Every structure is written in structure tokens, then in C-alpha cells.
PDB file of C-alpha atoms in Angstrom:
ATOM      1  CA  UNK E  18    -105.083 -85.996-156.527  1.00 43.00           C
ATOM      2  CA  UNK E  19    -103.441 -88.789-158.471  1.00 51.00           C
ATOM      3  CA  UNK E  20    -105.204 -92.162-158.277  1.00 52.00           C
ATOM      4  CA  UNK E  21    -102.732 -94.824-157.223  1.00 47.00           C
ATOM      5  CA  UNK E  22    -102.767 -98.120-159.090  1.00 48.00           C
ATOM      6  CA  UNK E  23     -99.804 -99.859-157.370  1.00 52.00           C
ATOM      7  CA  UNK E  24    -101.332-103.267-157.049  1.00 63.00           C
ATOM      8  CA  UNK E  25     -99.174-106.230-157.794  1.00 76.00           C
ATOM      9  CA  UNK E  26    -101.782-107.876-160.067  1.00 85.00           C
ATOM     10  CA  UNK E  27    -103.021-104.925-162.272  1.00 90.00           C
ATOM     11  CA  UNK E  28    -101.381-102.167-164.289  1.00 92.00           C
ATOM     12  CA  UNK E  29    -102.551 -99.416-166.652  1.00 93.00           C
ATOM     13  CA  UNK E  30    -100.567 -98.254-169.715  1.00 95.00           C
ATOM     14  CA  UNK E  31    -100.993 -95.568-172.405  1.00 95.00           C
ATOM     15  CA  UNK E  32    -100.137 -97.146-175.744  1.00 95.00           C
ATOM     16  CA  UNK E  33    -100.294 -95.393-179.113  1.00 95.00           C
ATOM     17  CA  UNK E  34    -102.580 -97.297-181.471  1.00 93.00           C
ATOM     18  CA  UNK E  35     -99.798 -97.246-184.056  1.00 92.00           C
ATOM     19  CA  UNK E  36     -97.304 -98.857-181.730  1.00 93.00           C
ATOM     20  CA  UNK E  37     -96.644-101.961-183.809  1.00 91.00           C
ATOM     21  CA  UNK E  38     -94.646-102.380-187.053  1.00 88.00           C
ATOM     22  CA  UNK E  39     -95.266-106.065-187.628  1.00 87.00           C
ATOM     23  CA  UNK E  40     -97.576-108.977-186.945  1.00 87.00           C
ATOM     24  CA  UNK E  41     -94.989-110.328-184.523  1.00 90.00           C
ATOM     25  CA  UNK E  42     -95.399-107.269-182.363  1.00 92.00           C
ATOM     26  CA  UNK E  43     -99.188-107.673-182.247  1.00 91.00           C
ATOM     27  CA  UNK E  44     -98.647-111.265-181.117  1.00 92.00           C
ATOM     28  CA  UNK E  45     -96.226-110.060-178.397  1.00 94.00           C
ATOM     29  CA  UNK E  46     -98.852-107.535-177.228  1.00 94.00           C
ATOM     30  CA  UNK E  47    -101.580-110.172-177.034  1.00 91.00           C
ATOM     31  CA  UNK E  48     -99.313-112.468-175.099  1.00 91.00           C
ATOM     32  CA  UNK E  49     -98.787-109.987-172.271  1.00 92.00           C
ATOM     33  CA  UNK E  50    -101.839-107.729-172.229  1.00 93.00           C
ATOM     34  CA  UNK E  51    -105.413-108.676-171.296  1.00 89.00           C
ATOM     35  CA  UNK E  52    -107.830-108.542-168.349  1.00 89.00           C
ATOM     36  CA  UNK E  53    -106.859-112.070-167.339  1.00 87.00           C
ATOM     37  CA  UNK E  54    -103.238-110.927-167.205  1.00 88.00           C
ATOM     38  CA  UNK E  55    -104.073-107.814-165.213  1.00 90.00           C
ATOM     39  CA  UNK E  56    -102.730-105.370-167.835  1.00 93.00           C
ATOM     40  CA  UNK E  57    -105.037-102.699-169.270  1.00 94.00           C
ATOM     41  CA  UNK E  58    -104.731-100.038-171.972  1.00 95.00           C
ATOM     42  CA  UNK E  59    -106.366 -96.606-171.832  1.00 94.00           C
ATOM     43  CA  UNK E  60    -108.878 -96.051-174.631  1.00 92.00           C
ATOM     44  CA  UNK E  61    -107.224 -92.922-175.954  1.00 90.00           C
ATOM     45  CA  UNK E  62    -107.429 -90.833-178.077  1.00 85.00           C
ATOM     46  CA  UNK E  63    -111.237 -90.413-178.435  1.00 80.00           C
ATOM     47  CA  UNK E  64    -112.308 -93.862-177.258  1.00 78.00           C
ATOM     48  CA  UNK E  65    -111.298 -95.288-180.578  1.00 87.00           C
ATOM     49  CA  UNK E  66    -108.133 -97.289-179.691  1.00 91.00           C
ATOM     50  CA  UNK E  67    -109.149-100.660-181.189  1.00 91.00           C
ATOM     51  CA  UNK E  68    -110.441 -99.039-184.395  1.00 90.00           C
ATOM     52  CA  UNK E  69    -107.249 -97.065-184.757  1.00 90.00           C
ATOM     53  CA  UNK E  70    -105.172-100.244-184.235  1.00 91.00           C
ATOM     54  CA  UNK E  71    -107.064-101.921-187.076  1.00 89.00           C
ATOM     55  CA  UNK E  72    -106.650 -98.981-189.390  1.00 88.00           C
ATOM     56  CA  UNK E  73    -102.908 -98.815-188.727  1.00 89.00           C
ATOM     57  CA  UNK E  74    -102.569-102.543-189.365  1.00 86.00           C
ATOM     58  CA  UNK E  75    -104.365-102.293-192.695  1.00 84.00           C
ATOM     59  CA  UNK E  76    -102.733 -98.999-193.835  1.00 83.00           C
ATOM     60  CA  UNK E  77     -99.104 -99.633-192.738  1.00 79.00           C
ATOM     61  CA  UNK E  78     -98.513-103.339-192.027  1.00 76.00           C
ATOM     62  CA  UNK E  79    -101.155-105.020-194.201  1.00 76.00           C
ATOM     63  CA  UNK E  80     -99.735-103.933-197.593  1.00 75.00           C
ATOM     64  CA  UNK E  81     -96.491-105.918-197.145  1.00 77.00           C
ATOM     65  CA  UNK E  82     -98.109-109.155-196.019  1.00 78.00           C
ATOM     66  CA  UNK E  83     -98.545-112.408-197.897  1.00 83.00           C
ATOM     67  CA  UNK E  84    -102.108-113.815-198.131  1.00 84.00           C
ATOM     68  CA  UNK E  85    -101.342-116.195-195.249  1.00 85.00           C
ATOM     69  CA  UNK E  86     -99.977-113.346-193.103  1.00 83.00           C
ATOM     70  CA  UNK E  87    -103.080-111.233-194.004  1.00 83.00           C
ATOM     71  CA  UNK E  88    -105.338-114.048-192.640  1.00 87.00           C
ATOM     72  CA  UNK E  89    -103.212-114.150-189.512  1.00 87.00           C
ATOM     73  CA  UNK E  90    -103.614-110.416-189.076  1.00 85.00           C
ATOM     74  CA  UNK E  91    -107.408-110.671-189.162  1.00 86.00           C
ATOM     75  CA  UNK E  92    -107.258-113.486-186.552  1.00 88.00           C
ATOM     76  CA  UNK E  93    -105.068-111.431-184.286  1.00 88.00           C
ATOM     77  CA  UNK E  94    -107.265-108.350-184.745  1.00 85.00           C
ATOM     78  CA  UNK E  95    -110.218-110.394-183.620  1.00 87.00           C
ATOM     79  CA  UNK E  96    -108.329-111.616-180.627  1.00 85.00           C
ATOM     80  CA  UNK E  97    -107.575-108.028-179.673  1.00 86.00           C
ATOM     81  CA  UNK E  98    -111.304-107.199-179.772  1.00 81.00           C
ATOM     82  CA  UNK E  99    -112.171-110.165-177.575  1.00 77.00           C
ATOM     83  CA  UNK E 100    -109.432-109.633-174.999  1.00 73.00           C
ATOM     84  CA  UNK E 101    -111.356-107.180-172.834  1.00 82.00           C
ATOM     85  CA  UNK E 102    -108.540-104.896-171.675  1.00 89.00           C
ATOM     86  CA  UNK E 103    -109.350-101.447-173.072  1.00 91.00           C
ATOM     87  CA  UNK E 104    -110.402 -99.011-170.325  1.00 90.00           C
ATOM     88  CA  UNK E 105    -112.729 -96.145-171.427  1.00 85.00           C
ATOM     89  CA  UNK E 106    -111.446 -92.656-170.514  1.00 84.00           C
ATOM     90  CA  UNK E 107    -113.344 -89.356-170.478  1.00 82.00           C
ATOM     91  CA  UNK E 108    -110.404 -87.309-171.730  1.00 87.00           C
ATOM     92  CA  UNK E 109    -110.861 -84.522-174.264  1.00 85.00           C
ATOM     93  CA  UNK E 110    -107.651 -84.093-176.276  1.00 88.00           C
ATOM     94  CA  UNK E 111    -106.575 -83.487-179.872  1.00 86.00           C
ATOM     95  CA  UNK E 112    -104.163 -86.413-180.070  1.00 90.00           C
ATOM     96  CA  UNK E 113    -102.791 -89.414-178.194  1.00 92.00           C
ATOM     97  CA  UNK E 114     -99.798 -87.590-176.658  1.00 92.00           C
ATOM     98  CA  UNK E 115    -101.985 -84.848-175.148  1.00 92.00           C
ATOM     99  CA  UNK E 116    -104.492 -87.399-173.825  1.00 93.00           C
ATOM    100  CA  UNK E 117    -101.637 -89.465-172.389  1.00 93.00           C
ATOM    101  CA  UNK E 118    -100.135 -86.442-170.661  1.00 93.00           C
ATOM    102  CA  UNK E 119    -103.501 -85.595-169.059  1.00 93.00           C
ATOM    103  CA  UNK E 120    -103.975 -89.186-167.898  1.00 92.00           C
ATOM    104  CA  UNK E 121    -100.649 -89.146-166.112  1.00 91.00           C
ATOM    105  CA  UNK E 122    -101.693 -86.233-163.980  1.00 90.00           C
ATOM    106  CA  UNK E 123    -104.261 -88.267-162.059  1.00 85.00           C
ATOM    107  CA  UNK E 124    -103.250 -91.908-162.445  1.00 86.00           C
ATOM    108  CA  UNK E 125    -100.092 -93.929-162.273  1.00 88.00           C
ATOM    109  CA  UNK E 126     -99.130 -95.531-165.621  1.00 91.00           C
ATOM    110  CA  UNK E 127     -96.851 -98.497-165.874  1.00 92.00           C
ATOM    111  CA  UNK E 128     -95.839 -97.775-169.453  1.00 93.00           C
ATOM    112  CA  UNK E 129     -96.249 -95.112-172.083  1.00 94.00           C
ATOM    113  CA  UNK E 130     -95.573 -96.481-175.592  1.00 94.00           C
ATOM    114  CA  UNK E 131     -95.331 -94.231-178.635  1.00 93.00           C
ATOM    115  CA  UNK E 132     -95.900 -94.974-182.344  1.00 92.00           C
ATOM    116  CA  UNK E 133     -93.650 -97.232-184.372  1.00 89.00           C
ATOM    117  CA  UNK E 134     -92.473 -94.214-186.456  1.00 87.00           C
ATOM    118  CA  UNK E 135     -90.676 -92.678-183.519  1.00 82.00           C
ATOM    119  CA  UNK E 136     -92.596 -89.466-183.816  1.00 74.00           C
ATOM    120  CA  UNK E 137     -93.799 -89.473-180.141  1.00 72.00           C
ATOM    121  CA  UNK E 138     -91.512 -88.833-177.243  1.00 73.00           C
ATOM    122  CA  UNK E 139     -92.304 -92.150-175.504  1.00 80.00           C
ATOM    123  CA  UNK E 140     -90.894 -95.643-175.089  1.00 87.00           C
ATOM    124  CA  UNK E 141     -90.708 -98.030-178.046  1.00 91.00           C
ATOM    125  CA  UNK E 142     -92.755-101.257-177.963  1.00 93.00           C
ATOM    126  CA  UNK E 143     -89.663-103.479-178.177  1.00 91.00           C
ATOM    127  CA  UNK E 144     -88.207-102.031-175.028  1.00 90.00           C
ATOM    128  CA  UNK E 145     -91.469-102.160-173.081  1.00 93.00           C
ATOM    129  CA  UNK E 146     -92.159-105.800-174.205  1.00 94.00           C
ATOM    130  CA  UNK E 147     -88.905-107.046-172.820  1.00 94.00           C
ATOM    131  CA  UNK E 148     -89.370-105.094-169.628  1.00 93.00           C
ATOM    132  CA  UNK E 149     -92.699-106.773-169.150  1.00 92.00           C
ATOM    133  CA  UNK E 150     -91.175-110.163-169.777  1.00 91.00           C
ATOM    134  CA  UNK E 151     -88.455-109.522-167.238  1.00 90.00           C
ATOM    135  CA  UNK E 152     -90.796-107.938-164.611  1.00 87.00           C
ATOM    136  CA  UNK E 153     -94.019-109.970-164.852  1.00 84.00           C
ATOM    137  CA  UNK E 154     -97.033-108.988-162.689  1.00 86.00           C
ATOM    138  CA  UNK E 155     -97.953-111.247-159.755  1.00 83.00           C
ATOM    139  CA  UNK E 156    -101.378-112.839-160.018  1.00 86.00           C
ATOM    140  CA  UNK E 157    -102.030-112.200-156.244  1.00 85.00           C
ATOM    141  CA  UNK E 158    -102.638-109.084-154.306  1.00 82.00           C
ATOM    142  CA  UNK E 159    -102.407-109.025-150.466  1.00 82.00           C
ATOM    143  CA  UNK E 160    -105.323-107.000-149.137  1.00 80.00           C
ATOM    144  CA  UNK E 161    -106.000-105.280-145.823  1.00 80.00           C
ATOM    145  CA  UNK E 162    -109.719-105.494-146.566  1.00 76.00           C
ATOM    146  CA  UNK E 163    -110.062-101.663-146.870  1.00 79.00           C
ATOM    147  CA  UNK E 164    -112.920-101.012-149.254  1.00 78.00           C
ATOM    148  CA  UNK E 165    -111.028 -98.258-151.122  1.00 78.00           C
ATOM    149  CA  UNK E 166    -108.345-100.713-152.121  1.00 80.00           C
ATOM    150  CA  UNK E 167    -110.846-103.389-153.109  1.00 83.00           C
ATOM    151  CA  UNK E 168    -112.831-100.977-155.280  1.00 84.00           C
ATOM    152  CA  UNK E 169    -109.661 -99.641-157.035  1.00 83.00           C
ATOM    153  CA  UNK E 170    -108.734-103.266-157.741  1.00 86.00           C
ATOM    154  CA  UNK E 171    -112.161-104.290-159.037  1.00 88.00           C
ATOM    155  CA  UNK E 172    -112.832-101.090-161.015  1.00 88.00           C
ATOM    156  CA  UNK E 173    -111.270-102.069-164.448  1.00 90.00           C
ATOM    157  CA  UNK E 174    -112.891-105.522-164.400  1.00 91.00           C
ATOM    158  CA  UNK E 175    -116.346-103.963-163.641  1.00 89.00           C
ATOM    159  CA  UNK E 176    -115.942-101.298-166.353  1.00 89.00           C
ATOM    160  CA  UNK E 177    -115.257-103.774-169.115  1.00 89.00           C
ATOM    161  CA  UNK E 178    -117.970-106.310-168.140  1.00 91.00           C
ATOM    162  CA  UNK E 179    -121.688-106.232-168.694  1.00 91.00           C
ATOM    163  CA  UNK E 180    -122.595-108.747-165.940  1.00 93.00           C
ATOM    164  CA  UNK E 181    -120.842-109.210-162.599  1.00 94.00           C
ATOM    165  CA  UNK E 182    -121.332-111.977-160.116  1.00 94.00           C
ATOM    166  CA  UNK E 183    -120.369-111.449-156.479  1.00 93.00           C
ATOM    167  CA  UNK E 184    -120.262-115.034-155.140  1.00 92.00           C
ATOM    168  CA  UNK E 185    -119.843-114.861-151.331  1.00 90.00           C
ATOM    169  CA  UNK E 186    -121.720-117.169-148.883  1.00 88.00           C
ATOM    170  CA  UNK E 187    -121.416-114.602-146.132  1.00 87.00           C
ATOM    171  CA  UNK E 188    -122.002-111.326-148.000  1.00 88.00           C
ATOM    172  CA  UNK E 189    -123.110-108.745-145.448  1.00 87.00           C
ATOM    173  CA  UNK E 190    -125.736-106.378-146.905  1.00 87.00           C
ATOM    174  CA  UNK E 191    -125.669-104.256-143.740  1.00 85.00           C
ATOM    175  CA  UNK E 192    -121.929-103.446-143.881  1.00 85.00           C
ATOM    176  CA  UNK E 193    -120.407-100.214-144.952  1.00 84.00           C
ATOM    177  CA  UNK E 194    -118.092-102.018-147.416  1.00 85.00           C
ATOM    178  CA  UNK E 195    -121.155-103.653-149.145  1.00 87.00           C
ATOM    179  CA  UNK E 196    -122.699-100.149-149.589  1.00 88.00           C
ATOM    180  CA  UNK E 197    -119.502 -98.701-150.857  1.00 89.00           C
ATOM    181  CA  UNK E 198    -118.970-101.640-153.257  1.00 90.00           C
ATOM    182  CA  UNK E 199    -122.446-101.437-154.866  1.00 91.00           C
ATOM    183  CA  UNK E 200    -122.450 -97.658-154.993  1.00 90.00           C
ATOM    184  CA  UNK E 201    -119.114 -97.804-156.879  1.00 90.00           C
ATOM    185  CA  UNK E 202    -120.302-100.397-159.375  1.00 91.00           C
ATOM    186  CA  UNK E 203    -123.523 -98.441-159.830  1.00 89.00           C
ATOM    187  CA  UNK E 204    -121.422 -95.348-160.610  1.00 88.00           C
ATOM    188  CA  UNK E 205    -119.236 -97.288-163.095  1.00 86.00           C
ATOM    189  CA  UNK E 206    -122.385 -97.951-165.250  1.00 84.00           C
ATOM    190  CA  UNK E 207    -122.278 -94.281-166.298  1.00 80.00           C
ATOM    191  CA  UNK E 208    -119.051 -94.689-168.159  1.00 75.00           C
ATOM    192  CA  UNK E 209    -118.549 -98.408-168.427  1.00 78.00           C
ATOM    193  CA  UNK E 210    -120.456-101.490-169.730  1.00 84.00           C
ATOM    194  CA  UNK E 211    -121.734-102.994-166.476  1.00 88.00           C
ATOM    195  CA  UNK E 212    -125.519-103.456-166.555  1.00 91.00           C
ATOM    196  CA  UNK E 213    -126.203-106.155-163.943  1.00 92.00           C
ATOM    197  CA  UNK E 214    -124.815-107.327-160.635  1.00 93.00           C
ATOM    198  CA  UNK E 215    -125.815-110.800-159.207  1.00 92.00           C
ATOM    199  CA  UNK E 216    -125.001-111.430-155.560  1.00 92.00           C
ATOM    200  CA  UNK E 217    -125.031-115.103-154.582  1.00 91.00           C
ATOM    201  CA  UNK E 218    -125.031-115.918-150.798  1.00 88.00           C
ATOM    202  CA  UNK E 219    -125.466-118.979-148.678  1.00 82.00           C
ATOM    203  CA  UNK E 220    -127.308-117.364-145.801  1.00 69.00           C
ATOM    204  CA  UNK E 221    -130.754-115.888-146.237  1.00 64.00           C
ATOM    205  CA  UNK E 222    -129.825-112.491-144.919  1.00 59.00           C
ATOM    206  CA  UNK E 223    -132.285-109.941-143.757  1.00 69.00           C
ATOM    207  CA  UNK E 224    -134.377-108.835-146.679  1.00 77.00           C
ATOM    208  CA  UNK E 225    -134.880-105.417-145.117  1.00 83.00           C
ATOM    209  CA  UNK E 226    -131.074-104.980-145.049  1.00 83.00           C
ATOM    210  CA  UNK E 227    -131.006-105.742-148.735  1.00 85.00           C
ATOM    211  CA  UNK E 228    -133.737-103.237-149.464  1.00 85.00           C
ATOM    212  CA  UNK E 229    -132.068-100.574-147.265  1.00 87.00           C
ATOM    213  CA  UNK E 230    -128.816-101.025-149.205  1.00 86.00           C
ATOM    214  CA  UNK E 231    -130.614-100.676-152.578  1.00 87.00           C
ATOM    215  CA  UNK E 232    -132.455 -97.543-151.320  1.00 87.00           C
ATOM    216  CA  UNK E 233    -129.114 -96.013-150.239  1.00 86.00           C
ATOM    217  CA  UNK E 234    -127.853 -96.131-153.872  1.00 84.00           C
ATOM    218  CA  UNK E 235    -130.089 -93.297-155.005  1.00 83.00           C
ATOM    219  CA  UNK E 236    -130.456 -93.399-158.808  1.00 85.00           C
ATOM    220  CA  UNK E 237    -129.844 -97.002-159.821  1.00 86.00           C
ATOM    221  CA  UNK E 238    -128.032 -97.420-163.104  1.00 87.00           C
ATOM    222  CA  UNK E 239    -127.745-101.238-162.950  1.00 90.00           C
ATOM    223  CA  UNK E 240    -129.997-104.244-162.229  1.00 90.00           C
ATOM    224  CA  UNK E 241    -129.082-105.872-158.930  1.00 90.00           C
ATOM    225  CA  UNK E 242    -130.156-109.493-158.210  1.00 89.00           C
ATOM    226  CA  UNK E 243    -129.688-111.373-154.979  1.00 89.00           C
ATOM    227  CA  UNK E 244    -129.751-115.169-154.959  1.00 87.00           C
ATOM    228  CA  UNK E 245    -129.797-116.914-151.579  1.00 85.00           C
ATOM    229  CA  UNK E 246    -129.025-120.664-151.815  1.00 84.00           C
ATOM    230  CA  UNK E 247    -130.650-122.925-149.276  1.00 81.00           C
ATOM    231  CA  UNK E 248    -128.792-125.711-147.379  1.00 81.00           C
ATOM    232  CA  UNK E 249    -130.917-128.194-149.235  1.00 81.00           C
ATOM    233  CA  UNK E 250    -129.836-126.857-152.582  1.00 80.00           C
ATOM    234  CA  UNK E 251    -126.169-126.914-151.547  1.00 82.00           C
ATOM    235  CA  UNK E 252    -126.430-130.449-150.286  1.00 82.00           C
ATOM    236  CA  UNK E 253    -127.879-131.619-153.559  1.00 81.00           C
ATOM    237  CA  UNK E 254    -125.035-129.987-155.467  1.00 80.00           C
ATOM    238  CA  UNK E 255    -122.110-130.535-153.101  1.00 79.00           C
ATOM    239  CA  UNK E 256    -120.391-132.986-155.537  1.00 78.00           C
ATOM    240  CA  UNK E 257    -120.451-130.257-158.266  1.00 76.00           C
ATOM    241  CA  UNK E 258    -119.367-127.176-156.331  1.00 77.00           C
ATOM    242  CA  UNK E 259    -117.973-126.432-152.829  1.00 75.00           C
ATOM    243  CA  UNK E 260    -119.745-123.194-151.880  1.00 80.00           C
ATOM    244  CA  UNK E 261    -117.117-121.856-149.524  1.00 80.00           C
ATOM    245  CA  UNK E 262    -114.696-119.620-151.454  1.00 83.00           C
ATOM    246  CA  UNK E 263    -115.561-116.111-152.622  1.00 89.00           C
ATOM    247  CA  UNK E 264    -115.397-115.119-156.287  1.00 93.00           C
ATOM    248  CA  UNK E 265    -115.726-112.068-158.498  1.00 93.00           C
ATOM    249  CA  UNK E 266    -116.980-113.536-161.818  1.00 93.00           C
ATOM    250  CA  UNK E 267    -117.942-111.730-165.013  1.00 93.00           C
ATOM    251  CA  UNK E 268    -119.274-112.430-168.500  1.00 90.00           C
ATOM    252  CA  UNK E 269    -115.900-111.351-169.978  1.00 88.00           C
ATOM    253  CA  UNK E 270    -113.717-114.410-168.926  1.00 87.00           C
ATOM    254  CA  UNK E 271    -112.674-112.632-165.660  1.00 90.00           C
ATOM    255  CA  UNK E 272    -112.408-114.565-162.438  1.00 91.00           C
ATOM    256  CA  UNK E 273    -110.986-113.250-159.185  1.00 92.00           C
ATOM    257  CA  UNK E 274    -110.848-115.296-155.983  1.00 91.00           C
ATOM    258  CA  UNK E 275    -110.991-113.486-152.584  1.00 88.00           C
ATOM    259  CA  UNK E 276    -109.571-115.178-149.518  1.00 83.00           C
ATOM    260  CA  UNK E 277    -112.059-113.694-147.084  1.00 83.00           C
ATOM    261  CA  UNK E 278    -114.846-112.033-149.069  1.00 82.00           C
ATOM    262  CA  UNK E 279    -116.218-108.702-150.141  1.00 83.00           C
ATOM    263  CA  UNK E 280    -117.443-107.319-146.828  1.00 81.00           C
ATOM    264  CA  UNK E 281    -114.740-108.188-144.325  1.00 77.00           C
ATOM    265  CA  UNK E 282    -113.577-105.682-141.697  1.00 77.00           C
ATOM    266  CA  UNK E 283    -110.466-103.698-142.627  1.00 76.00           C
ATOM    267  CA  UNK E 284    -107.142-104.421-140.914  1.00 80.00           C
ATOM    268  CA  UNK E 285    -103.910-102.460-140.615  1.00 81.00           C
ATOM    269  CA  UNK E 286    -101.804-105.300-142.092  1.00 82.00           C
ATOM    270  CA  UNK E 287    -102.554-107.497-145.129  1.00 78.00           C
ATOM    271  CA  UNK E 288    -104.695-110.343-143.898  1.00 77.00           C
ATOM    272  CA  UNK E 289    -105.933-112.118-147.049  1.00 80.00           C
ATOM    273  CA  UNK E 290    -105.211-112.517-150.714  1.00 84.00           C
ATOM    274  CA  UNK E 291    -107.061-111.695-153.915  1.00 87.00           C
ATOM    275  CA  UNK E 292    -105.999-113.698-156.985  1.00 89.00           C
ATOM    276  CA  UNK E 293    -106.780-113.412-160.655  1.00 90.00           C
ATOM    277  CA  UNK E 294    -107.376-116.702-162.480  1.00 89.00           C
ATOM    278  CA  UNK E 295    -106.980-117.909-166.010  1.00 84.00           C
ATOM    279  CA  UNK E 296    -109.610-118.360-168.695  1.00 83.00           C
ATOM    280  CA  UNK E 297    -109.557-122.088-168.036  1.00 87.00           C
ATOM    281  CA  UNK E 298    -110.421-121.620-164.361  1.00 89.00           C
ATOM    282  CA  UNK E 299    -113.190-119.106-165.351  1.00 90.00           C
ATOM    283  CA  UNK E 300    -114.650-121.716-167.714  1.00 90.00           C
ATOM    284  CA  UNK E 301    -114.548-124.366-164.955  1.00 89.00           C
ATOM    285  CA  UNK E 302    -116.558-122.165-162.597  1.00 90.00           C
ATOM    286  CA  UNK E 303    -118.947-121.263-165.362  1.00 90.00           C
ATOM    287  CA  UNK E 304    -119.639-124.833-166.203  1.00 90.00           C
ATOM    288  CA  UNK E 305    -119.757-126.224-162.666  1.00 87.00           C
ATOM    289  CA  UNK E 306    -121.710-123.482-160.893  1.00 87.00           C
ATOM    290  CA  UNK E 307    -122.911-120.486-162.861  1.00 89.00           C
ATOM    291  CA  UNK E 308    -124.674-122.135-165.843  1.00 88.00           C
ATOM    292  CA  UNK E 309    -126.320-124.853-163.741  1.00 85.00           C
ATOM    293  CA  UNK E 310    -127.574-122.148-161.294  1.00 84.00           C
ATOM    294  CA  UNK E 311    -128.996-120.120-164.182  1.00 83.00           C
ATOM    295  CA  UNK E 312    -130.682-123.226-165.588  1.00 80.00           C
ATOM    296  CA  UNK E 313    -132.253-124.135-162.263  1.00 76.00           C
ATOM    297  CA  UNK E 314    -133.476-120.595-161.681  1.00 73.00           C
ATOM    298  CA  UNK E 315    -135.580-120.969-164.802  1.00 69.00           C
ATOM    299  CA  UNK E 316    -136.970-124.308-163.546  1.00 61.00           C
ATOM    300  CA  UNK E 317    -140.307-123.622-161.789  1.00 48.00           C
ATOM    301  CA  UNK E 318    -140.027-126.463-159.329  1.00 48.00           C
ATOM    302  CA  UNK E 319    -137.086-124.713-157.613  1.00 46.00           C
ATOM    303  CA  UNK E 320    -139.260-121.652-157.057  1.00 45.00           C
ATOM    304  CA  UNK E 321    -142.020-123.717-155.470  1.00 39.00           C
ATOM    305  CA  UNK E 322    -139.666-125.568-153.194  1.00 43.00           C
ATOM    306  CA  UNK E 323    -137.812-122.335-152.422  1.00 49.00           C
ATOM    307  CA  UNK E 324    -134.419-123.960-152.755  1.00 56.00           C
ATOM    308  CA  UNK E 325    -133.249-120.666-154.286  1.00 58.00           C
ATOM    309  CA  UNK E 326    -134.763-117.366-153.139  1.00 64.00           C
ATOM    310  CA  UNK E 327    -134.377-114.340-155.374  1.00 66.00           C
ATOM    311  CA  UNK E 328    -134.699-110.618-154.741  1.00 68.00           C
ATOM    312  CA  UNK E 329    -134.368-108.104-157.621  1.00 69.00           C
ATOM    313  CA  UNK E 330    -134.255-104.334-157.867  1.00 68.00           C
TER     314      UNK E 330
END
């Protein structure tokens, strides 16, 4: 059964690693692809997409560049590696075209871009770039709260990140959606990079509910931490951070804001929004909330006063 990816804020594409014929086309690619832009590339063929992009640049484009342009190429190549948009795929195939054909049988692809030599029967980069410019993704998805939709939306961001923060003052450990969410992230660890999930709540939920949820995961592939912030802690830090909104935050410059949270009841009609934010907004949350919280967790006086309570798998 084909996995639908028709969300307004994310898209998947199969792009040949030899798609570009100039530095300008690499710049175009970086301007429209990336996790913070909601556009992802399948890591095909053979989970070597970034390496093959570098080889193509050095073998085909690099030889015609001036020293200044060569320096620019290295800078752009480094940006590609730091942009966190390549999705690992378990596809066995002899070449990119075969792998791309297999991928299309079980997931919707927004674009399929061939090599710059015109040897593959696929779209050219120049055509796709202008189509992206003329049909930009929305940065917001209207959700019904159904956990299948939420998981499909969060999946690529989980796979490319090592550490995931679920910041939700009212996260319900006893809900079916919480179980489904953590089971899914735990499963992603088998093929992706995610190693740790940190859940930050306002309410000191039932510890037994947390332990029951952890036990239901079976084999645990990730570390799961739960931080419960006391009212006293929140009062002391109210000028720095308003702990009301719900966020999906990762170590890879990814920030999603959820209108109602991770464990709301599903509705038939869209009832709240999920938005993807910029690197600048990610940095703001990192500086105002995440880093100070990490620092205070390492301060022994907070443990004694129990301003922050922590449970760990």
C-alpha cells in the first residue's frame, strides 16, 4: 500500500546526485530544499547521495571553475551536508533510476529529477526549480489530531535527528496517541539517527502511567527522559519563556509548533494547526528555554528543591 505524503508542509523527492551542471544550480537547490523548508530527498542509490553529489561536483563541475568558484563550491558542499534533508531508504537497487522506481511504488514523490546529462528519463532540474518557486509549500498543516497523520508528518524530522524534544505542558502518558507516538519514534531508531527523546511537561503526571507506557514499547532502541517542571520553576522563569505552546524541537535546527499538542483526541474535521518554523525561531527557543533548562538540570540545588523532576528509561 502506497504511503501518502500529501501534507501541505512536507514533500519527498527523488533527485539524481548528478542533477546539477553548475554552482548556480547547487545554490538554487539549497535555497528550496532542507528540513526547515519541508522538502526532503531520498538517500538513493545506496545511501550515498551526499557523497555522490560531492564526487559529481569535483569530477564534472570543479574542473571548469576559477579558484574563487572552487572555494564557493566547498562552502556550498558543506551547507548541503549541514542542511539535514536526506532521508535514509532501505532500497536495494543497482542504480538511481531503479531505486527511484521502487520508491514510487509505496510513497508519493513530489519530484523525480534526473542527471544533468539527460541520460535518465526524468525531469530536468531547471524545470523542477521553477515549478517549486511557482508552487511553494505552505509552512502550516491543518490537523485532525489523528495519530497516523501526526506520525507521518513527524517521521522525516525524527529520522534525521539524534535528539528530539516533545515540549507539551499537558502531555498525556496514558493516551493511545502517546503510546503510538513513542512506539513510532522507537521504531525509527532502527533505520534513522534518533537516539534520545526528552518529554517536557508542566503537570507531574502519574509516574506509573509513564512506566506503563515505557513497558509497552517492548525492546527500547532510544533513551526516553521525562522532565516535569514545577509551578515554582515556571514562576521563576516566566519572563524568559511562556510555557503554554507545544513544540517539537530537535538538535538539527528543526522546530515545529503544534496548536493543541501531541496527545489530543482525534476529530473528523481539522481542528488545529502544525507549523514549521525557521532556523532563527529554533535558535530563539534553544537560547530562551532548552539550554537554560539543560544547565539547571545539572545544578544540584534544583534536584534538592525538586523544581524539576526527572524520570529516565
